[in-house]
Each structure stands twice: as structure tokens, then as C-alpha cells.
CSV table of C-alpha atoms in Angstrom, one decimal:
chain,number,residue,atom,x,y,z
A,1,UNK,CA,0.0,0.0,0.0
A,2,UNK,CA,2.9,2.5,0.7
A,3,UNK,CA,4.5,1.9,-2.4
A,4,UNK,CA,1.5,2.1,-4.2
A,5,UNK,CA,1.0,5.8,-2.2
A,6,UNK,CA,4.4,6.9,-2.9
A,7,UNK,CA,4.2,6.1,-6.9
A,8,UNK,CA,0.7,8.0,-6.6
A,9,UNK,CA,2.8,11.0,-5.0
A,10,UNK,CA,6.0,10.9,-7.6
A,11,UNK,CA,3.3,11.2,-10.6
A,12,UNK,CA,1.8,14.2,-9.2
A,13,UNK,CA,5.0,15.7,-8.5
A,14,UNK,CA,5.6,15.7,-11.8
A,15,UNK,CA,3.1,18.3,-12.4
A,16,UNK,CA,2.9,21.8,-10.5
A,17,UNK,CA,-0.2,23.7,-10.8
A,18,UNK,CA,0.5,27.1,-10.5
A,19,UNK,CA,-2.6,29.1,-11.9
A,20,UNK,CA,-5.9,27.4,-14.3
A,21,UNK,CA,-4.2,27.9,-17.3
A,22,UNK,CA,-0.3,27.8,-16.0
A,23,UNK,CA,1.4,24.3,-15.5
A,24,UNK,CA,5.1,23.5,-14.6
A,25,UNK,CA,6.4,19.9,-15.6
A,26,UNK,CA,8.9,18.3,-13.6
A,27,UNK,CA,10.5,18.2,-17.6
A,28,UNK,CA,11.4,20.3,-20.9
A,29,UNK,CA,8.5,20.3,-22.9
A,30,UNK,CA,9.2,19.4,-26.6
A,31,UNK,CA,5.3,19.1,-28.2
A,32,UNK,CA,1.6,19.8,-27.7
A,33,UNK,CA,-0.7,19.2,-30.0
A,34,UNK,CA,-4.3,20.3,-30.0
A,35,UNK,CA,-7.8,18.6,-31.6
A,36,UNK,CA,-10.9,19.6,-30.4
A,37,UNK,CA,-10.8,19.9,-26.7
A,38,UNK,CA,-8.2,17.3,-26.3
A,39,UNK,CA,-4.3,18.8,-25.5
A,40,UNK,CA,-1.9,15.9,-25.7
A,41,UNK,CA,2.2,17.5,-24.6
A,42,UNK,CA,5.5,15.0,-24.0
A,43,UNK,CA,8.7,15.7,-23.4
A,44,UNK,CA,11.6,14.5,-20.9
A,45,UNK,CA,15.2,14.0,-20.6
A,46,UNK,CA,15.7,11.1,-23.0
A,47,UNK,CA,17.9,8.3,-22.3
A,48,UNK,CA,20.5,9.9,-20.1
A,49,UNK,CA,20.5,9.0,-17.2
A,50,UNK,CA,19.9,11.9,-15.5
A,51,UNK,CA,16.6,11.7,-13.5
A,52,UNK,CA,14.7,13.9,-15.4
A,53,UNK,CA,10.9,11.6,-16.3
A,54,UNK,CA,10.1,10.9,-20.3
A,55,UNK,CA,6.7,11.4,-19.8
A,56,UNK,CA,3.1,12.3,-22.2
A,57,UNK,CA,0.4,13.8,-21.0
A,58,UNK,CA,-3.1,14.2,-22.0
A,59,UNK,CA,-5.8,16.7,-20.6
A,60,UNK,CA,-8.8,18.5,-21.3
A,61,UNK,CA,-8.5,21.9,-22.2
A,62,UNK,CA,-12.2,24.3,-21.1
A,63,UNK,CA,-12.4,26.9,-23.5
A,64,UNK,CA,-14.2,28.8,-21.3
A,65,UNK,CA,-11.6,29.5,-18.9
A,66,UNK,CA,-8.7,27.8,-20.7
A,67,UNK,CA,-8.3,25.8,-17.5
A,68,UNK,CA,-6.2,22.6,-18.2
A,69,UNK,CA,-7.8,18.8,-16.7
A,70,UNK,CA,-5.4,16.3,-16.6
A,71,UNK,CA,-7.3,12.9,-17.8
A,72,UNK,CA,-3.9,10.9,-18.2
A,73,UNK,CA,-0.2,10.0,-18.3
A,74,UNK,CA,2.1,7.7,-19.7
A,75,UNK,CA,6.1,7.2,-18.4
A,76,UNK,CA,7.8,6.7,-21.5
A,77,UNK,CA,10.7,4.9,-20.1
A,78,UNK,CA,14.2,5.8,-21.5
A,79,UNK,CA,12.3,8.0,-24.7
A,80,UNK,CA,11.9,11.3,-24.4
A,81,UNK,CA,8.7,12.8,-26.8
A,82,UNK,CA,10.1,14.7,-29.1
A,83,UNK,CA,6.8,15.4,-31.5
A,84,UNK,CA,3.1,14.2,-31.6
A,85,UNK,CA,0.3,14.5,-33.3
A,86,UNK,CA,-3.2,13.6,-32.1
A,87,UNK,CA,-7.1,13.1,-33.8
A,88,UNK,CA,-10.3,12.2,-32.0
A,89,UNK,CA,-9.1,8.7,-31.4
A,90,UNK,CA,-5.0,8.6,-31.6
A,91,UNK,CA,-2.2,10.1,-30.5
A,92,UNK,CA,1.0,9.3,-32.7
A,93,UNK,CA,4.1,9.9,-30.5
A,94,UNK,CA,7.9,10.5,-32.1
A,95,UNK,CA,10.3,9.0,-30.2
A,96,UNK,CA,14.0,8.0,-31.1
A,97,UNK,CA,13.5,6.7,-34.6
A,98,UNK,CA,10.5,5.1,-34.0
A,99,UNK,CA,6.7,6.1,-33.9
A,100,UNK,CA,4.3,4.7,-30.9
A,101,UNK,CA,0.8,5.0,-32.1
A,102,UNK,CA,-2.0,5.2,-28.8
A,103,UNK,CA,-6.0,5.1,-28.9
A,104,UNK,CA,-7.5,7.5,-26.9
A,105,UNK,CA,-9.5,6.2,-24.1
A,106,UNK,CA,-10.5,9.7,-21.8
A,107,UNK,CA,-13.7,7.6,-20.4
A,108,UNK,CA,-11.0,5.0,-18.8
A,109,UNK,CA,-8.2,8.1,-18.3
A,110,UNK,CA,-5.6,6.3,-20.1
A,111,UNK,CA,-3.2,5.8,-23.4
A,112,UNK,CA,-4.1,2.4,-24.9
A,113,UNK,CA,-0.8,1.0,-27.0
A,114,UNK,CA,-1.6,0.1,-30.4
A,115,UNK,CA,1.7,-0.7,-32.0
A,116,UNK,CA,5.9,0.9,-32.5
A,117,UNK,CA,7.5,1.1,-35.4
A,118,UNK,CA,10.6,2.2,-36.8
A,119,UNK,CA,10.5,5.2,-38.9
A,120,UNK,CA,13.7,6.8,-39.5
A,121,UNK,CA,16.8,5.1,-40.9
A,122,UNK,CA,20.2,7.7,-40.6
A,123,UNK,CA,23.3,5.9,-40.1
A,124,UNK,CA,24.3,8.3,-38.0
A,125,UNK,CA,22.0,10.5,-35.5
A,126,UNK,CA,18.8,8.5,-36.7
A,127,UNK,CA,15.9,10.7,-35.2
A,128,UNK,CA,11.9,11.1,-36.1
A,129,UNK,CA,11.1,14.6,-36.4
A,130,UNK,CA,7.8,14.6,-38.2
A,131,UNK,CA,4.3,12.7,-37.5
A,132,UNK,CA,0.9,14.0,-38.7
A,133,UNK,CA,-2.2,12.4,-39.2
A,134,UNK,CA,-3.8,12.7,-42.5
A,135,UNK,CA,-7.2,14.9,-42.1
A,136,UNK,CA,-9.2,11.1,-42.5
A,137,UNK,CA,-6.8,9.5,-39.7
A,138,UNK,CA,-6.2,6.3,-42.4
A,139,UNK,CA,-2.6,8.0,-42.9
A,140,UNK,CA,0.1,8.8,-41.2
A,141,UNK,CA,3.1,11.3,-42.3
A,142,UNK,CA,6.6,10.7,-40.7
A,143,UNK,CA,10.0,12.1,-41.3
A,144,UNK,CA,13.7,12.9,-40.1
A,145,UNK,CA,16.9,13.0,-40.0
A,146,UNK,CA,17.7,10.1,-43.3
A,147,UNK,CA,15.6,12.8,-45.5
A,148,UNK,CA,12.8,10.5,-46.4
A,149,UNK,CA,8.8,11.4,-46.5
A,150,UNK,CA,7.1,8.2,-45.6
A,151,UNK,CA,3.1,7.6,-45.9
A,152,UNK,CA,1.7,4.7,-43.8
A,153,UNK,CA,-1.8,3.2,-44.1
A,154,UNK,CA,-3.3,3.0,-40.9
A,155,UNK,CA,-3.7,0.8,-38.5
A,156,UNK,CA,-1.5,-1.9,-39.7
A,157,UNK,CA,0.6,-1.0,-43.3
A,158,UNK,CA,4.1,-2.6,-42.6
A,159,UNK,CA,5.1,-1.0,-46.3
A,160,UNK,CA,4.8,2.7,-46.9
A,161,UNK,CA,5.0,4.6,-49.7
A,162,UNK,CA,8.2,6.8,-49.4
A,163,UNK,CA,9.8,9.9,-51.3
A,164,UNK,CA,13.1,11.3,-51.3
A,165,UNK,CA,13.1,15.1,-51.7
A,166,UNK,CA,16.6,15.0,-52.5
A,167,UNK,CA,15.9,13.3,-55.5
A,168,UNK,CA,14.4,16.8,-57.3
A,169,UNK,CA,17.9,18.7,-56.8
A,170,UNK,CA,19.4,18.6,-59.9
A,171,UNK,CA,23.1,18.9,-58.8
A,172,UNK,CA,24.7,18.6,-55.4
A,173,UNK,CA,22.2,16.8,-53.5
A,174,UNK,CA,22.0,17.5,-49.7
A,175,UNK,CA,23.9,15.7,-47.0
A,176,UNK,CA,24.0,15.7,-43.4
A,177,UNK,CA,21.9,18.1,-41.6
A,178,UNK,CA,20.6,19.7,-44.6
A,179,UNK,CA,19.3,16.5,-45.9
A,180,UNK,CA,16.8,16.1,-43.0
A,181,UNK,CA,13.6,17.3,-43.1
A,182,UNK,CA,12.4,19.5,-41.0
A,183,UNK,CA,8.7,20.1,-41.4
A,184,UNK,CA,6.0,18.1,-43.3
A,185,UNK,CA,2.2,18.7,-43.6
A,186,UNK,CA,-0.5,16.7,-45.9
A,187,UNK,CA,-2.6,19.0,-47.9
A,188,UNK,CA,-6.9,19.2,-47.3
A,189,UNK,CA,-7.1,16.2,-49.4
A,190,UNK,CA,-4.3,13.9,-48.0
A,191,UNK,CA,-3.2,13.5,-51.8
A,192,UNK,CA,0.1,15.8,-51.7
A,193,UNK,CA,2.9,16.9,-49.0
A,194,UNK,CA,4.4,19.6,-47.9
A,195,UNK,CA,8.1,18.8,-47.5
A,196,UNK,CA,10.8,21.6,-45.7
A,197,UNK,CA,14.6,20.6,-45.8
A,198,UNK,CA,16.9,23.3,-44.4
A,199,UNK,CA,17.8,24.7,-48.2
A,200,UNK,CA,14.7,23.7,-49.8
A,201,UNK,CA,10.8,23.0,-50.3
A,202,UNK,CA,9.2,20.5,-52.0
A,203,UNK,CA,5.4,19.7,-53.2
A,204,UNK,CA,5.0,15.8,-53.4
A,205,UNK,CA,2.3,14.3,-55.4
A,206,UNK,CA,1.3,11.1,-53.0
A,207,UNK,CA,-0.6,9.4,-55.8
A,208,UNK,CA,1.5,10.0,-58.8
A,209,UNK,CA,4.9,10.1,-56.5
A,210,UNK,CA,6.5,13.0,-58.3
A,211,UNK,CA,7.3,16.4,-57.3
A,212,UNK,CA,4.7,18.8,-58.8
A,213,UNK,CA,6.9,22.3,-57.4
A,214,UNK,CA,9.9,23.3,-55.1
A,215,UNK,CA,11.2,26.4,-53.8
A,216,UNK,CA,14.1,28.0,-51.6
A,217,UNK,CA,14.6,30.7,-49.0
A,218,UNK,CA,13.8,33.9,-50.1
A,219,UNK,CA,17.0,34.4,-48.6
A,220,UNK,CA,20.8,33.7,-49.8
A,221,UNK,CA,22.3,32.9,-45.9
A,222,UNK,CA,19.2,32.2,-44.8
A,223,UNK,CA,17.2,28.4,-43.6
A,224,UNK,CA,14.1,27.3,-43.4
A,225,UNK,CA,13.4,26.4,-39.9
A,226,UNK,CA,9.5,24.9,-39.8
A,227,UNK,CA,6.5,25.5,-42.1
A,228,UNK,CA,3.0,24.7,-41.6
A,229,UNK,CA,-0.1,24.2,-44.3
A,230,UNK,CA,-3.1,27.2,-43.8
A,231,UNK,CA,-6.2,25.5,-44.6
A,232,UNK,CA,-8.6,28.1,-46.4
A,233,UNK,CA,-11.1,25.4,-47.3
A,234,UNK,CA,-11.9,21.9,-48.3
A,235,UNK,CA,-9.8,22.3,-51.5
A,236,UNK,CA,-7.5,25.8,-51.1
A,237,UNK,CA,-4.4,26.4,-49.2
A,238,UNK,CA,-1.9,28.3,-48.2
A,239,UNK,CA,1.7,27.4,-46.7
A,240,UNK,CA,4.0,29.8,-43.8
A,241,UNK,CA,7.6,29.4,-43.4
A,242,UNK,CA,10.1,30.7,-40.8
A,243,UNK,CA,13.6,30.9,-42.1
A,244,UNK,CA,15.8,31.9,-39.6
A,245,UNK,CA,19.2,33.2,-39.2
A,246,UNK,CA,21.2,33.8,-35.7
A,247,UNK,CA,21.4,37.5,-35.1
A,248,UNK,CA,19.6,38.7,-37.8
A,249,UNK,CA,16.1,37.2,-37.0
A,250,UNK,CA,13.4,35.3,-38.9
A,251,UNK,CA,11.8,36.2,-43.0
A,252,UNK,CA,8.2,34.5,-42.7
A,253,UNK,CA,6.8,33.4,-45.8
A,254,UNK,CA,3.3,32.9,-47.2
A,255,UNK,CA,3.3,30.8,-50.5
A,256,UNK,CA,0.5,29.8,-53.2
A,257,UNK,CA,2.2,26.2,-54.5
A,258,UNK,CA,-0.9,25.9,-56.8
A,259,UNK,CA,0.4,29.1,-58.8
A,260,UNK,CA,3.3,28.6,-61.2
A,261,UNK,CA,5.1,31.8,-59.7
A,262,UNK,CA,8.0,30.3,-57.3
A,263,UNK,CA,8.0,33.5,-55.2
A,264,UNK,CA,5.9,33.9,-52.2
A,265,UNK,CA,2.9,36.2,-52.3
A,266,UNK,CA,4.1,37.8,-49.0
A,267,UNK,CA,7.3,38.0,-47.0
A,268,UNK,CA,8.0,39.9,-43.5
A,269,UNK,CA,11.1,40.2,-41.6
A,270,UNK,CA,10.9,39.7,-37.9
A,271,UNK,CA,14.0,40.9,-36.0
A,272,UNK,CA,16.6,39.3,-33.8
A,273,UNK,CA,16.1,38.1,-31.4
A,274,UNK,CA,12.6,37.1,-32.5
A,275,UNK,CA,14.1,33.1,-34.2
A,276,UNK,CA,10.7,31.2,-35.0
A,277,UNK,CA,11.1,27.7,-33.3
A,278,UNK,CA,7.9,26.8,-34.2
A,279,UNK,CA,3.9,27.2,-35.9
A,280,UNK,CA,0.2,26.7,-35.2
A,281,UNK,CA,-2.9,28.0,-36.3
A,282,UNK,CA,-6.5,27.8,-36.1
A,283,UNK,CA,-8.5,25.6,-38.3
A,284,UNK,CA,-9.4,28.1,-40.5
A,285,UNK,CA,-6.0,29.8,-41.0
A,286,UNK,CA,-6.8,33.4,-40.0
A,287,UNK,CA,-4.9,33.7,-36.7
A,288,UNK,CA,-1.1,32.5,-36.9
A,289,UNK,CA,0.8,31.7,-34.0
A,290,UNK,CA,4.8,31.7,-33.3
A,291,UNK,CA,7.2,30.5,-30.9
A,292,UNK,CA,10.3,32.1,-30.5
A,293,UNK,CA,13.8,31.1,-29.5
A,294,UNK,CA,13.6,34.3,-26.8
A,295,UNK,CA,10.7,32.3,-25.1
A,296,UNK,CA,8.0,35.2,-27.2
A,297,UNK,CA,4.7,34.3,-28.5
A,298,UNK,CA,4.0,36.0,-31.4
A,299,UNK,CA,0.4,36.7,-33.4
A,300,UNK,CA,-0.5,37.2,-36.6
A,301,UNK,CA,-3.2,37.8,-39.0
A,302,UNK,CA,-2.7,34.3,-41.1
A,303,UNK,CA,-3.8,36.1,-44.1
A,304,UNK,CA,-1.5,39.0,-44.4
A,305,UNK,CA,1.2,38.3,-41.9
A,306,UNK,CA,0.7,41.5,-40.0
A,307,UNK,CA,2.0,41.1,-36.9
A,308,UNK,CA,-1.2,41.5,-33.8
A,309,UNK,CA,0.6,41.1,-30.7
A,310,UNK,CA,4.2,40.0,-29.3
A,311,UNK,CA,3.7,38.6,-25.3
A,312,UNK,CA,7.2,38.2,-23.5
A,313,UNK,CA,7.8,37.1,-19.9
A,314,UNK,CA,6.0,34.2,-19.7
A,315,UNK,CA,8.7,31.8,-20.7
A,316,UNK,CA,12.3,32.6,-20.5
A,317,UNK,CA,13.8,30.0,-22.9
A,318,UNK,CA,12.1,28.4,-25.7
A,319,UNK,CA,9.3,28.3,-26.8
A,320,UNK,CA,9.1,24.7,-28.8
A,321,UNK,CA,5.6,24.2,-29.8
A,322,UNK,CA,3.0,25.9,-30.0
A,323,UNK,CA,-1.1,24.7,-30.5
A,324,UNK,CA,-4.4,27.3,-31.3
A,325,UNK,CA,-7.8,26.5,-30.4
A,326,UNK,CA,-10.8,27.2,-33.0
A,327,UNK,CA,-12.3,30.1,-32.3
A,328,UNK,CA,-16.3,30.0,-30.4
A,329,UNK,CA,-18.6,32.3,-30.3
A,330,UNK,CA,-18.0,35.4,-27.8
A,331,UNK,CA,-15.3,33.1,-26.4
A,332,UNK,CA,-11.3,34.1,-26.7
A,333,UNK,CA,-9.1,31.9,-29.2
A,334,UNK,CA,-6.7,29.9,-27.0
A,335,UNK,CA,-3.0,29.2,-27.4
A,336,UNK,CA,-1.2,26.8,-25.6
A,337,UNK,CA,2.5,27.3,-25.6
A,338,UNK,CA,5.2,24.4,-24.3
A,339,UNK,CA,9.1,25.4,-23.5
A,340,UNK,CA,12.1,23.9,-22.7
A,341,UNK,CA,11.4,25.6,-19.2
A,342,UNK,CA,8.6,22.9,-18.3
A,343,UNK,CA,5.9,25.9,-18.0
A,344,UNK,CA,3.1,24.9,-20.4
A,345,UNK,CA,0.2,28.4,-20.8
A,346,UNK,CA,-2.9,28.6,-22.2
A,347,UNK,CA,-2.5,32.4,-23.1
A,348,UNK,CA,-6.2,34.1,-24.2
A,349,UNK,CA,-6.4,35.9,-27.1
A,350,UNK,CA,-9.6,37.9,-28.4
A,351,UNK,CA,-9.0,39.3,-32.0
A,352,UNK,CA,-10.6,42.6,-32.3
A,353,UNK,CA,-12.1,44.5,-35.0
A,354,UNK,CA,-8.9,47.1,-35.2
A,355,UNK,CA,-6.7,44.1,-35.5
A,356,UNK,CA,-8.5,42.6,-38.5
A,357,UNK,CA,-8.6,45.2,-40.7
A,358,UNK,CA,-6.1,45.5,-43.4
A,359,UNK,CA,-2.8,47.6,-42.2
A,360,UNK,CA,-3.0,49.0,-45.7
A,361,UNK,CA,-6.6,50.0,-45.3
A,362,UNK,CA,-6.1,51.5,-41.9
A,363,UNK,CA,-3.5,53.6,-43.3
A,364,UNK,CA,-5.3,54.5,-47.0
A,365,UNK,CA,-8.2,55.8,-44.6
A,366,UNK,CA,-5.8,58.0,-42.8
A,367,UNK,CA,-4.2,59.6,-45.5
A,368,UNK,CA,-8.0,60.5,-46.9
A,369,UNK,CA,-9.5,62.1,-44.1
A,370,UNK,CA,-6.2,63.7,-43.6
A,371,UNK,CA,-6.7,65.0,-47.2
A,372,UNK,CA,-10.3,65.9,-46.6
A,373,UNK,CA,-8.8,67.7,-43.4
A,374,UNK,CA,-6.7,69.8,-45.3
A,375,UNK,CA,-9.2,70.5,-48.0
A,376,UNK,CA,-11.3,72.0,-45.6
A,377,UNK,CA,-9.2,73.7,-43.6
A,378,UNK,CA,-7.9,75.4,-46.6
A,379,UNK,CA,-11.4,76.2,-47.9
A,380,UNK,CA,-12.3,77.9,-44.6
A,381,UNK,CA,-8.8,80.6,-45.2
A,382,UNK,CA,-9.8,80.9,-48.5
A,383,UNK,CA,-13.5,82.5,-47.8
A,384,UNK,CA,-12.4,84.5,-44.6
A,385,UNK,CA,-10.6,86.3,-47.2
A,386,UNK,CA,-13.0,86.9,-49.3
């Protein structure tokens, strides 16, 4: 019974509730990942041996409040979490090279193991970076540090299709750390993907298995650091990057891949020390959120990049994920934000009319009734004199 006490104790150690929406983990944080209500966040101190738990979480986020209830845990043994994705039934977990796929159980509070497999193959420094669920849940998107997209059928596919982006360079392929990849997203329809390596994107055709576009930094000594797909509706997209450079900030990026320009349709420079780490948005893609190396959250309108609001102080590392809530009626959108620090937030944000409107319109308003201002003021002199 004491032993059974004491374990009881440890677990809730590992969590410190300071405030309804403000939790401290006895561990970094590396992922959260939001659907629906449900928040699902990992992290730990891998397989050193250092003391520090390997641990995922899952909890209930109230949208009301954005108060966070735990529903359940899972120790994760030697393997930290290093990136998750989760739908209404599973929760894919990254860890090492291999994926650990869960159902959902919150009626029994608990992570039900449904089967681990290996999905990265580097020689050297093999390491899982990607996992996403395809908008149907009957795929699954993985990818890392050997540079290959792979496409598994869910639940049971031992065989997935696979794509090296490499493959499209026509000279000089990419080795090492530039041939990982360091972002992937399925589009609407689960039929293409959305590949990021350091130096270079790519547009994958799953069905036909050929690259249909790819495109660079809009930078010369500049990398792309993450990416994420803007879902406009069932059919039309949009795609965000953050390259990044030390000392001289981050260039996001808005791209059309359905046009044949290669250029972006919009580009803004945020400055050091604001270095994007990471990207969520709602489902509709008109709020944008951004972590930042500096610990900053930063929002923006996910339509014209225009940056809404920067909130410092609440972490002071990393910020390394970062997940948005849809937005409800008369309710605040909600962003949860997960650092290397342990803190996890659930920061309230309530988009206002001002902050909507077009920054070009604001200011094309301004200079008219400025205009009119001085029209009238001058009209005025001119019949005093008369």
C-alpha cells in the first residue's frame, strides 16, 4: 500500500499547478498538440540517465476558462517525446527513430498502446522529427533526420509509400543536416505533402509520387526552420515558413504552391532576437501563432502576416511548440504554448475588429481624411478672405 502511495505522489510531482491555465512539468517540454478539446504534450530528458521523467500527457482543455484537466499519463521509459500528433481517437508519439501509435480512451483516463515502429533510418543520429495524421486519420506522415517522407496506411501497413526530396535537386544533392527534413504537412485532401529541408521545399504528389513544385529561401544565408499548411477550405491552401538566421532574425513566408510563380505572395522580416522555433494556427488559418527562441509568443493575422501582438515574460527560454484552439462564439481563441522551461500556458487571445482590418486600409483611410482635413481647412482661409 505505501508503495502504491508513494508512486501516486512521484506522478503528481511531476506536475505543479500554478494558476488554471499555467502548468510547470517536472521536464522540458518538446510538443503539444491540440484537436478539439483534447491537449496531448511530452517531453523528458531522454535516455540519459539523468533523473529527469520521459513522460506524455493528456488533458482536457475548457475553452471557457482555458483551465487545463489532466485525464492521463504515460512514463515513456528511456524515450523522451520529441513530436506528436493527435485526432479524436489517436495520438502518434515520435520518439527515437521510432513512432508509438496510442487510442484515446479519456472515459478510462488512459493511453491504450496500439503498436511501435521504426521510422527513420540515418546511419548516423537517426531521429523522427515529423508525425501527422492525414485529415481522415487512415494516414500517417513521418519524417527525419535520413531525409525521407514516408506515408503509412493506418492501422496496420508494414510498407509505406516513401519519397526522397533530395531526389528533385538537380546537382549537389544534400547531405547531413541539410538533408533532413524539417517540417511536413498533408494538404486538405491527403493527396500531396508539404516537404521543408533546411535549403529547400518540395510539393509531393502522394498518388503520382513526383514532385509537382519546389522552392528555396527567399534568402541567400538564410534556412528554413518549420512550415505549416493554412487551410482556407476543403480544396485551397496556403503554406507559412520561418527561415531563420542567428542575429539577424526570422523572414516568414506565405506561399500559393498551386500558382506557377515560385516567389511567395508575401514575406516579412521579424528581427533578432525574435528566431521562429515553431507554428500553429487555427483551423481556418486566420490567426497564426509563433514561438520564439527568446521564449516570445508572437500573433499574426494568417492572411497577411501583420503582426497582432508579441507577449514576452511568460517563458524565458524556448518556446518549442505551439497549438491554437478554433475560435467559439464570444469566447477568446486559445493558445497553448510548451518550453524547454517545463511551463506549459494557455494564453487568451480575443481578436478585435482594429486588428483585423487590413494595415493598408487603416493607413489609405488615414491619409484620406487627412486629405479631406486639409481640403477644408484650406477652404475655410480661402472664404475668410474673401
Amino acid at each position: 500500500y505505501r508503495m502504491a502511495q508513494k508512486k501516486i505522489h512521484e506522478k503528481k510531482a511531476l506536475i505543479e499547478k500554478l494558476q488554471d491555465d499555467h502548468l510547470h512539468f517536472a521536464f522540458p517540454i518538446f510538443c503539444v498538440s491540440l484537436h478539439n478539446n483534447i491537449l496531448v504534450t511530452g517531453g523528458g530528458g531522454g535516455a540519459s540517465k539523468s533523473g529527469v521523467p520521459n513522460e506524455l500527457f493528456l488533458f482536457e482543455l475548457h475553452k471557457q476558462n482555458g483551465s487545463l484537466h489532466q485525464i492521463a499519463s504515460k512514463n515513456m521509459g528511456s524515450e523522451a517525446v520529441y513530436n506528436l500528433s493527435v485526432n479524436k481517437n489517436n495520438v502518434a508519439v515520435g520518439i527515437g527513430n521510432h513512432t508509438q501509435l496510442f487510442s484515446i480512451k479519456t472515459a478510462k483516463k488512459l493511453f491504450s498502446p496500439l503498436r511501435k515502429f521504426q521510422t527513420d533510418f540515418a546511419e548516423e543520429y537517426s531521429e523522427q522529427k515529423v508525425v501527422q495524421f492525414e485529415s481522415q486519420g487512415k494516414h500517417l506522415l513521418t519524417a527525419g533526420a535520413d531525409g525521407i517522407l514516408r506515408v503509412w496506411t493506418l492501422p496496420s501497413s508494414p510498407n509505406p509509400l516513401t519519397f526522397d526530396p533530395s531526389t528533385s535537386y538537380p546537382t549537389n544533392p544534400p547531405t547531413g543536416d541539410h538533408r533532413a527534413i524539417v517540417s511536413a504537412s498533408f494538404d486538405p485532401s491527403g493527396k500531396q505533402v508539404v516537404a521543408l529541408q533546411p535549403l529547400r521545399g518540395t510539393l509531393w504528389s502522394v498518388l503520382k509520387g513526383n514532385v509537382l513544385k519546389t522552392f528555396v529561401p527567399t534568402r541567400p544565408t538564410f534556412s528554413f526552420r518549420t512550415g505549416l499548411l493554412l487551410k482556407r477550405s476543403s480544396t485551397s491552401w496556403d503554406y507559412v515558413t520561418a527561415e531563420v538566421r542567428i542575429r539577424e532574425g526570422t523572414v516568414l513566408s506565405l506561399w500559393n504552391l498551386h500558382k506557377d510563380s515560385t516567389a511567395p505572395i508575401k514575406s516579412v522580416h521579424l528581427r533578432s532576437p525574435l528566431l521562429v522555433t515553431c507554428l500553429s494556427c487555427c483551423s481556418a488559418g486566420k490567426l497564426l501563432a509563433a514561438g520564439s527562441a527568446d521564449g516570445s509568443l508572437i500573433i499574426l493575422d494568417g492572411e497577411t502576416l501583420t503582426k497582432l501582438k508579441v507577449i514576452s515574460g511568460r517563458h524565458n527560454v524556448a518556446i518549442t511548440s505551439v497549438a491554437v484552439s478554433d475560435a467559439s462564439a464570444n469566447l477568446p481563441v486559445r493558445i497553448v504554448t510548451g518550453s524547454l522551461d517545463g511551463h506549459l500556458w494557455v494564453t487568451p487571445f480575443q481578436p478585435s475588429l482594429f486588428t483585423n482590418i487590413n494595415a493598408t486600409l487603416i493607413l489609405s483611410t488615414f491619409i484620406l481624411l487627412l486629405a479631406l482635413f486639409i481640403y477644408f481647412i484650406l477652404s475655410s482661409k480661402r472664404s475668410s478672405a474673401f
